[in-house]
Coordinates of C-alpha atoms in Angstrom, one line a residue:
X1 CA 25.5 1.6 1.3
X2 CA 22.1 4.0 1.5
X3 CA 22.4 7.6 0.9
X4 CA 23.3 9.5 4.0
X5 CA 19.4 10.7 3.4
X6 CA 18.2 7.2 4.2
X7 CA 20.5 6.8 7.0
X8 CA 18.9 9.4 8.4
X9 CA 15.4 8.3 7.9
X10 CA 15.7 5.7 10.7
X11 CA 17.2 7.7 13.4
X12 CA 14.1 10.0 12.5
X13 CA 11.5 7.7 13.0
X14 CA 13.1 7.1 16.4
X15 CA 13.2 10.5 17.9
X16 CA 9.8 11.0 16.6
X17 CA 8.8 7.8 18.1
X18 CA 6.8 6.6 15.2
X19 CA 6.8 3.3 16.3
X20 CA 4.6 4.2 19.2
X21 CA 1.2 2.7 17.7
X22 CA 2.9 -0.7 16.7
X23 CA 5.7 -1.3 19.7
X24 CA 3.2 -2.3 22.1
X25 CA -0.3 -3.8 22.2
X26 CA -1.7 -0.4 24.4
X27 CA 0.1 1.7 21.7
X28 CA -1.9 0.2 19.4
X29 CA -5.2 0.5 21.1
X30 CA -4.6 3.9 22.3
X31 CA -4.4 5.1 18.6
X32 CA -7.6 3.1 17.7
X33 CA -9.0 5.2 20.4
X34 CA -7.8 8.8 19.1
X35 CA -8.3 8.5 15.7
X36 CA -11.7 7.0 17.0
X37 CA -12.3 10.6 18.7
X38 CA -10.4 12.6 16.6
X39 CA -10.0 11.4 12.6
X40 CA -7.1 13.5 10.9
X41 CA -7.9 15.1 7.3
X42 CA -7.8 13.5 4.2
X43 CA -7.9 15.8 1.6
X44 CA -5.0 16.8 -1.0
X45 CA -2.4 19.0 0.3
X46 CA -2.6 22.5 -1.5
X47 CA 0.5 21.9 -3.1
X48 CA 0.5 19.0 -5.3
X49 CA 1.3 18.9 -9.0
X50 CA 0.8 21.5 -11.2
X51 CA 0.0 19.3 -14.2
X52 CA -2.3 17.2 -12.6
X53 CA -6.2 18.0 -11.6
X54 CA -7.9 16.2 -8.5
X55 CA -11.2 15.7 -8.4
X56 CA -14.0 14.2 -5.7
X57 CA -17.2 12.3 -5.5
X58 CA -18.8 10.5 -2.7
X59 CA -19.8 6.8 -3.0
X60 CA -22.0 5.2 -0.9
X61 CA -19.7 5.2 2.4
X62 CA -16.3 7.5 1.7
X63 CA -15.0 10.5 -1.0
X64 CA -13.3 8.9 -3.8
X65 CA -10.2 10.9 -5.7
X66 CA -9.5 11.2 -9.1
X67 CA -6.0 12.6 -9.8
X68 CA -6.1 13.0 -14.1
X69 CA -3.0 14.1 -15.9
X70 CA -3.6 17.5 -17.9
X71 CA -2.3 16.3 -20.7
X72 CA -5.6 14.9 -21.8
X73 CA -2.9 11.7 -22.8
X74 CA -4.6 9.2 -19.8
X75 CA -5.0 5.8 -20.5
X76 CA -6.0 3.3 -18.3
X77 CA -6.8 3.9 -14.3
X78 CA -4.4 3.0 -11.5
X79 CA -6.7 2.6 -8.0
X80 CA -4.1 3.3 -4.8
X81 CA -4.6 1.7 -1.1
X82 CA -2.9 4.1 0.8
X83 CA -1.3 2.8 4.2
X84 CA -1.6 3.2 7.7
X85 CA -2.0 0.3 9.8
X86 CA -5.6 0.2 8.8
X87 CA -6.1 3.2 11.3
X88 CA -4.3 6.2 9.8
X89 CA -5.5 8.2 7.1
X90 CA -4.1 9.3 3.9
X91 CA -0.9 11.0 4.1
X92 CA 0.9 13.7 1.9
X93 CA 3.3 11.4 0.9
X94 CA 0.4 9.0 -0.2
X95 CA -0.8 12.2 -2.7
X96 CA 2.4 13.0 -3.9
X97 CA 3.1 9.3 -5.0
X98 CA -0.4 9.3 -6.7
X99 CA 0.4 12.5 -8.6
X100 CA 3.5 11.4 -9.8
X101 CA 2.2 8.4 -10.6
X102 CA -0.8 9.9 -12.8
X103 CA 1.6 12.5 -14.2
X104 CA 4.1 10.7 -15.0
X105 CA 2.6 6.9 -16.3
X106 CA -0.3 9.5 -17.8
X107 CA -3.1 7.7 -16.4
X108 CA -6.2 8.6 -14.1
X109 CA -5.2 7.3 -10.3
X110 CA -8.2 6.5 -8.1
X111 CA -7.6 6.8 -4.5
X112 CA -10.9 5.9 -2.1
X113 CA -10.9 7.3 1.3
X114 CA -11.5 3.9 2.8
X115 CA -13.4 3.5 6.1
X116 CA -10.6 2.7 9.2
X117 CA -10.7 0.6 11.8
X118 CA -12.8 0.6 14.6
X119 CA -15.8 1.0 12.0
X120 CA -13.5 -0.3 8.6
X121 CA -12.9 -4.2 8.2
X122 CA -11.5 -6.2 5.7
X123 CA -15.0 -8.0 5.0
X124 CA -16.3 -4.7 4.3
X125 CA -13.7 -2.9 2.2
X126 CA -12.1 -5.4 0.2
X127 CA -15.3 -6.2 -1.5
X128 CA -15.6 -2.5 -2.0
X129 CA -12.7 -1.9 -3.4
X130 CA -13.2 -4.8 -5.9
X131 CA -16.7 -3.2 -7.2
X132 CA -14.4 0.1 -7.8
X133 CA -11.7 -1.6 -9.2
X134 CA -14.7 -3.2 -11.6
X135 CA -16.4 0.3 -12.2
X136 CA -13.4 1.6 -13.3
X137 CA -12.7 -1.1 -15.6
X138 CA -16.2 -0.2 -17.3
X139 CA -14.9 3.9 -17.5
X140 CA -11.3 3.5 -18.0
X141 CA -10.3 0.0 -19.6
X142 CA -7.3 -1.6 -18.4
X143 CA -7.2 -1.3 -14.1
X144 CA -3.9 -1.6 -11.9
X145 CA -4.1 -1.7 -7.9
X146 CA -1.1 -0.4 -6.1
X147 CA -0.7 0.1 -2.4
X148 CA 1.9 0.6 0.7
X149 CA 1.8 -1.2 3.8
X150 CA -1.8 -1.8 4.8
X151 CA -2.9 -0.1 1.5
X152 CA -0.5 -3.5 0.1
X153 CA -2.9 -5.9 1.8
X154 CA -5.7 -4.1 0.5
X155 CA -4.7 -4.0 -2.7
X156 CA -3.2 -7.7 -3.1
X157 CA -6.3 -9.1 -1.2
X158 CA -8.8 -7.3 -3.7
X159 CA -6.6 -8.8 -6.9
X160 CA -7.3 -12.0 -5.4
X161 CA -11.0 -11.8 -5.0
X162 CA -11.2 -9.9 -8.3
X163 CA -9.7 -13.5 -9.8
X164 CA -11.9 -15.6 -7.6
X165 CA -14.9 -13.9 -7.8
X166 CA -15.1 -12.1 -10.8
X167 CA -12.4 -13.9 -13.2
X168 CA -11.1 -10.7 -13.7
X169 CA -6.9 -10.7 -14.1
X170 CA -4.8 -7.6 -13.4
X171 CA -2.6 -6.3 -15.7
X172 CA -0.1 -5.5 -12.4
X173 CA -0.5 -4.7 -9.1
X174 CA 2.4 -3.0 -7.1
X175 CA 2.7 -3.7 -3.4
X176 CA 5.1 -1.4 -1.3
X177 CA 6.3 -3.2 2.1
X178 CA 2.8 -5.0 2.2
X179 CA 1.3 -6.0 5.0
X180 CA 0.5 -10.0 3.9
X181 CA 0.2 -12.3 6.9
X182 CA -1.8 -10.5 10.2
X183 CA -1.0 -13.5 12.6
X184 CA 2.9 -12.0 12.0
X185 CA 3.4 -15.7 12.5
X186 CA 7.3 -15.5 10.6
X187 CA 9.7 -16.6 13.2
X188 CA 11.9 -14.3 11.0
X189 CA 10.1 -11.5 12.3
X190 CA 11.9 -11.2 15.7
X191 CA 15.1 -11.4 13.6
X192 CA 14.3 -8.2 11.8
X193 CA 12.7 -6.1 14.6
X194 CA 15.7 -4.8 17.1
X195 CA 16.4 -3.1 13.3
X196 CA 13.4 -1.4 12.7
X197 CA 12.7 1.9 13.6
X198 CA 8.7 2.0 12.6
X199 CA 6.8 -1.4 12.9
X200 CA 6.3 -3.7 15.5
X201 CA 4.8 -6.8 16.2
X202 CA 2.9 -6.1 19.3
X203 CA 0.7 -3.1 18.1
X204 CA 0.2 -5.3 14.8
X205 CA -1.6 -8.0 16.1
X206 CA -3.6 -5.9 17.6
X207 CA -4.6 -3.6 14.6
X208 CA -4.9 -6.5 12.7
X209 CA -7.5 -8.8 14.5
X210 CA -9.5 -5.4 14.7
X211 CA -9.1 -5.2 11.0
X212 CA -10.1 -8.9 10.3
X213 CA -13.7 -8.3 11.5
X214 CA -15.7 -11.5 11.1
X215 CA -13.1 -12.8 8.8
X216 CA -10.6 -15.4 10.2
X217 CA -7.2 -13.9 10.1
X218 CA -5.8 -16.6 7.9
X219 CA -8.7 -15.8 5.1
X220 CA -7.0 -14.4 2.3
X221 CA -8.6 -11.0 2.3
X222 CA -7.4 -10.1 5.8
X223 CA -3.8 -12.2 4.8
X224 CA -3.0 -12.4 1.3
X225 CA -0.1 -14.9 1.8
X226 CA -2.3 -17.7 2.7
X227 CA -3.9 -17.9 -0.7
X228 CA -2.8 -19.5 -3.6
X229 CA -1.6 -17.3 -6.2
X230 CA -2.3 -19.4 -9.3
X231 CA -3.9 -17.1 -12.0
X232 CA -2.8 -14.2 -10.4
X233 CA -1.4 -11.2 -12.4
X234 CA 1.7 -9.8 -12.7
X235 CA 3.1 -8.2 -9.4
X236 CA 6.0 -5.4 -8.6
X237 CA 7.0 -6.0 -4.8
X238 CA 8.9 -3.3 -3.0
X239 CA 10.4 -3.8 0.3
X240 CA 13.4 -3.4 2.7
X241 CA 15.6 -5.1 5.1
X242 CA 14.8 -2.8 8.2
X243 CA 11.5 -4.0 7.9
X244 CA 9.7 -6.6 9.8
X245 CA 7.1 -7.8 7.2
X246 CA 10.2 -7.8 4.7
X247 CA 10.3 -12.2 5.5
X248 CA 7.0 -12.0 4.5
X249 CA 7.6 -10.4 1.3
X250 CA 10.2 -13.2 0.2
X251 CA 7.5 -15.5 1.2
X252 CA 5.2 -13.9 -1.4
X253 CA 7.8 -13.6 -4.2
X254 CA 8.6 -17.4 -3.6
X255 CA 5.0 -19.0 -3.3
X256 CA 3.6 -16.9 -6.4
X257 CA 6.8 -17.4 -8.9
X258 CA 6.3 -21.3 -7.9
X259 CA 3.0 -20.6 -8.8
X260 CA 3.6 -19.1 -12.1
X261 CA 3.3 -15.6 -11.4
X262 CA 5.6 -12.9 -12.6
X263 CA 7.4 -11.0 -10.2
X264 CA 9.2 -7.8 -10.0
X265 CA 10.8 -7.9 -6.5
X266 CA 13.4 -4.9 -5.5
X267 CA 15.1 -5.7 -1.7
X268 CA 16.5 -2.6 -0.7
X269 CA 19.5 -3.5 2.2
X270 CA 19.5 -1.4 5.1
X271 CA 15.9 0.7 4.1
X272 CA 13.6 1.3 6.4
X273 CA 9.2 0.0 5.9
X274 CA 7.6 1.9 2.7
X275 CA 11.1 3.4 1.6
X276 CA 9.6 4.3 -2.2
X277 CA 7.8 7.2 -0.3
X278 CA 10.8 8.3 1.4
X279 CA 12.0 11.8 0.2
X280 CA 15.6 10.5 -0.8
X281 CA 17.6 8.9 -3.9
X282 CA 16.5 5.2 -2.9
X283 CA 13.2 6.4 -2.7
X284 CA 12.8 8.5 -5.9
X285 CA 14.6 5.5 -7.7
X286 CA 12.2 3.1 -6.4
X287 CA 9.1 5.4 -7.5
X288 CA 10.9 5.6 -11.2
X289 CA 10.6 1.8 -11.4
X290 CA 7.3 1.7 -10.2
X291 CA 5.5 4.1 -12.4
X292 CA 7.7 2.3 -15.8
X293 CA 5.5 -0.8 -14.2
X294 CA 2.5 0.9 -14.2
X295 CA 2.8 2.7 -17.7
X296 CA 4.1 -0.8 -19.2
X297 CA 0.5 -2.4 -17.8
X298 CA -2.0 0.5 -19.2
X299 CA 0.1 0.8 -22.6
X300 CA -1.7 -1.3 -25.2
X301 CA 0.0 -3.6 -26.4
X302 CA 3.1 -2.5 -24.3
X303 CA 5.5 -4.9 -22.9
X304 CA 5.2 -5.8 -18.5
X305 CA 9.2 -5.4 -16.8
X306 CA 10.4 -9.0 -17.0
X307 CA 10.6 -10.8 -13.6
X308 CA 14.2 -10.9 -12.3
X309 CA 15.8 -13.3 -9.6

């Protein structure tokens, strides 16, 4: 059974109404519209970890983050998609995760303040996001992608171009709840929604034929499930059951172990979308096993989690 924390989250998100940009296609549009007028802040809370120093340049289009361990012990670079339905910006909880993850798995964390939808698409920032992920490479050595949500199909769809483009494999990439198929075609979706408190399918298609650009939706860097995974790197999949894009998830677990790939999948019963960056015991557990992935990957030499059923 979840901690009574967790059975709280949902009734939280309800009285909140988070779901309002993804419930309905006019919620959806009406959020493209405000944060279209109004875009929220992006920069690190004040408050973040003591032991960890941020940093800022500005690329060509959008800052880009460094969060570096004081330690001076980094190795290797971790580059972080945050979520948001392709329309939200960065959150606290995103910059907590990413200093935890570079204090903790001592290693630089990159996270770029990617351009959002009306004016971001995936035939624009996926490409981007592979250069970085290649510059990186150059500075730091070994490179891991992580994301949540929408940050998940960014992350997964740059791995894949990466591999196709460049013949460059991951170490690991970590998806949390990803976002892998935008025509939400899974008849298992309706299913899972009268459960969740957060997404829905409406607002989704809509945010995500904005986010496809001139790309069809099927193309793999606006839906990552629709590629084939052979080649791919290892991958750490988070996701749970209150969740609409969780039968989308077993989807990718099954279609990339068949294709050879390692995975690290953790189904979490009865948690709600991007539970790892909830603030309760499922949550902190699930970030523990994410950042042993991440420090496994960068170690030399080290040893990746094994794949388990």
């Amino acid at each position: 059974m979840p901690s009574l924390l967790s059975r709280i989250v949902p009734w939280y998100l309800r009285v909140t109404r988070a779901n309002r940009p993804f419930i309905t296609a006019e919620g959806a549009r009406e959020r493209i519209r405000e944060r279209t007028l109004r875009p929220l802040p992006y920069g690190p809370p004040r408050r973040l970890r003591s032991d960890v120093e941020v940093s800022v340049l500005q690329d060509s289009v959008r800052p880009v983050y460094t969060l570096t361990p004081r330690s001076g012990r980094a190795r290797g670079n971790v580059v972080y998609a945050h979520g948001g339905g392709w329309v939200n910006e960065i959150a606290p909880q995103h910059w907590r995760l990413a200093a935890e993850i570079a204090a903790r798995a001592e290693t630089t964390v990159t996270l770029p303040i990617y351009p959002l939808i009306p004016f971001g698409t995936a035939d624009r920032v996926i490409p981007a996001f592979a250069e970085l992920v290649l510059a990186n490479r150059a500075r730091y050595g070994e490179v891991c992608l992580a994301g949540d949500s929408a940050g998940g199909q960014i992350s997964l769809s740059t791995a894949l171009l990466l591999r196709d483009e460049h013949e460059v494999t991951l170490p690991r990439t970590v998806l949390i709840s990803p976002a892998l198929d935008l025509s939400m075609s899974n008849p298992e979706i309706a299913e899972v929604q009268p459960s969740d408190p957060w997404l829905g399918r409406p607002g989704g298609l809509v945010l995500g034929e904005h986010w496809s650009g001139s790309l069809p939706i099927t193309d793999p860097q606006v839906s990552p499930l629709f590629a084939d995974f052979t080649g791919l790197g290892p991958l750490t999949v988070f996701c749970g059951t209150r969740d609409i894009l969780m039968p989308d998830a077993r989807l990718l677990v099954g279609k990339a172990r068949a294709a050879g790939v390692a995975v690290d999948y953790h189904e979490a019963a009865e948690l709600v979308h991007v539970y790892p960056l909830t603030p309760t015991p499922e949550g902190r557990a699930a970030q523990a096993v994410l950042i042993d992935s991440l420090r496994a990957a960068l170690r030399p030499n080290g040893s990746d989690p094994s794949a388990h059923p």
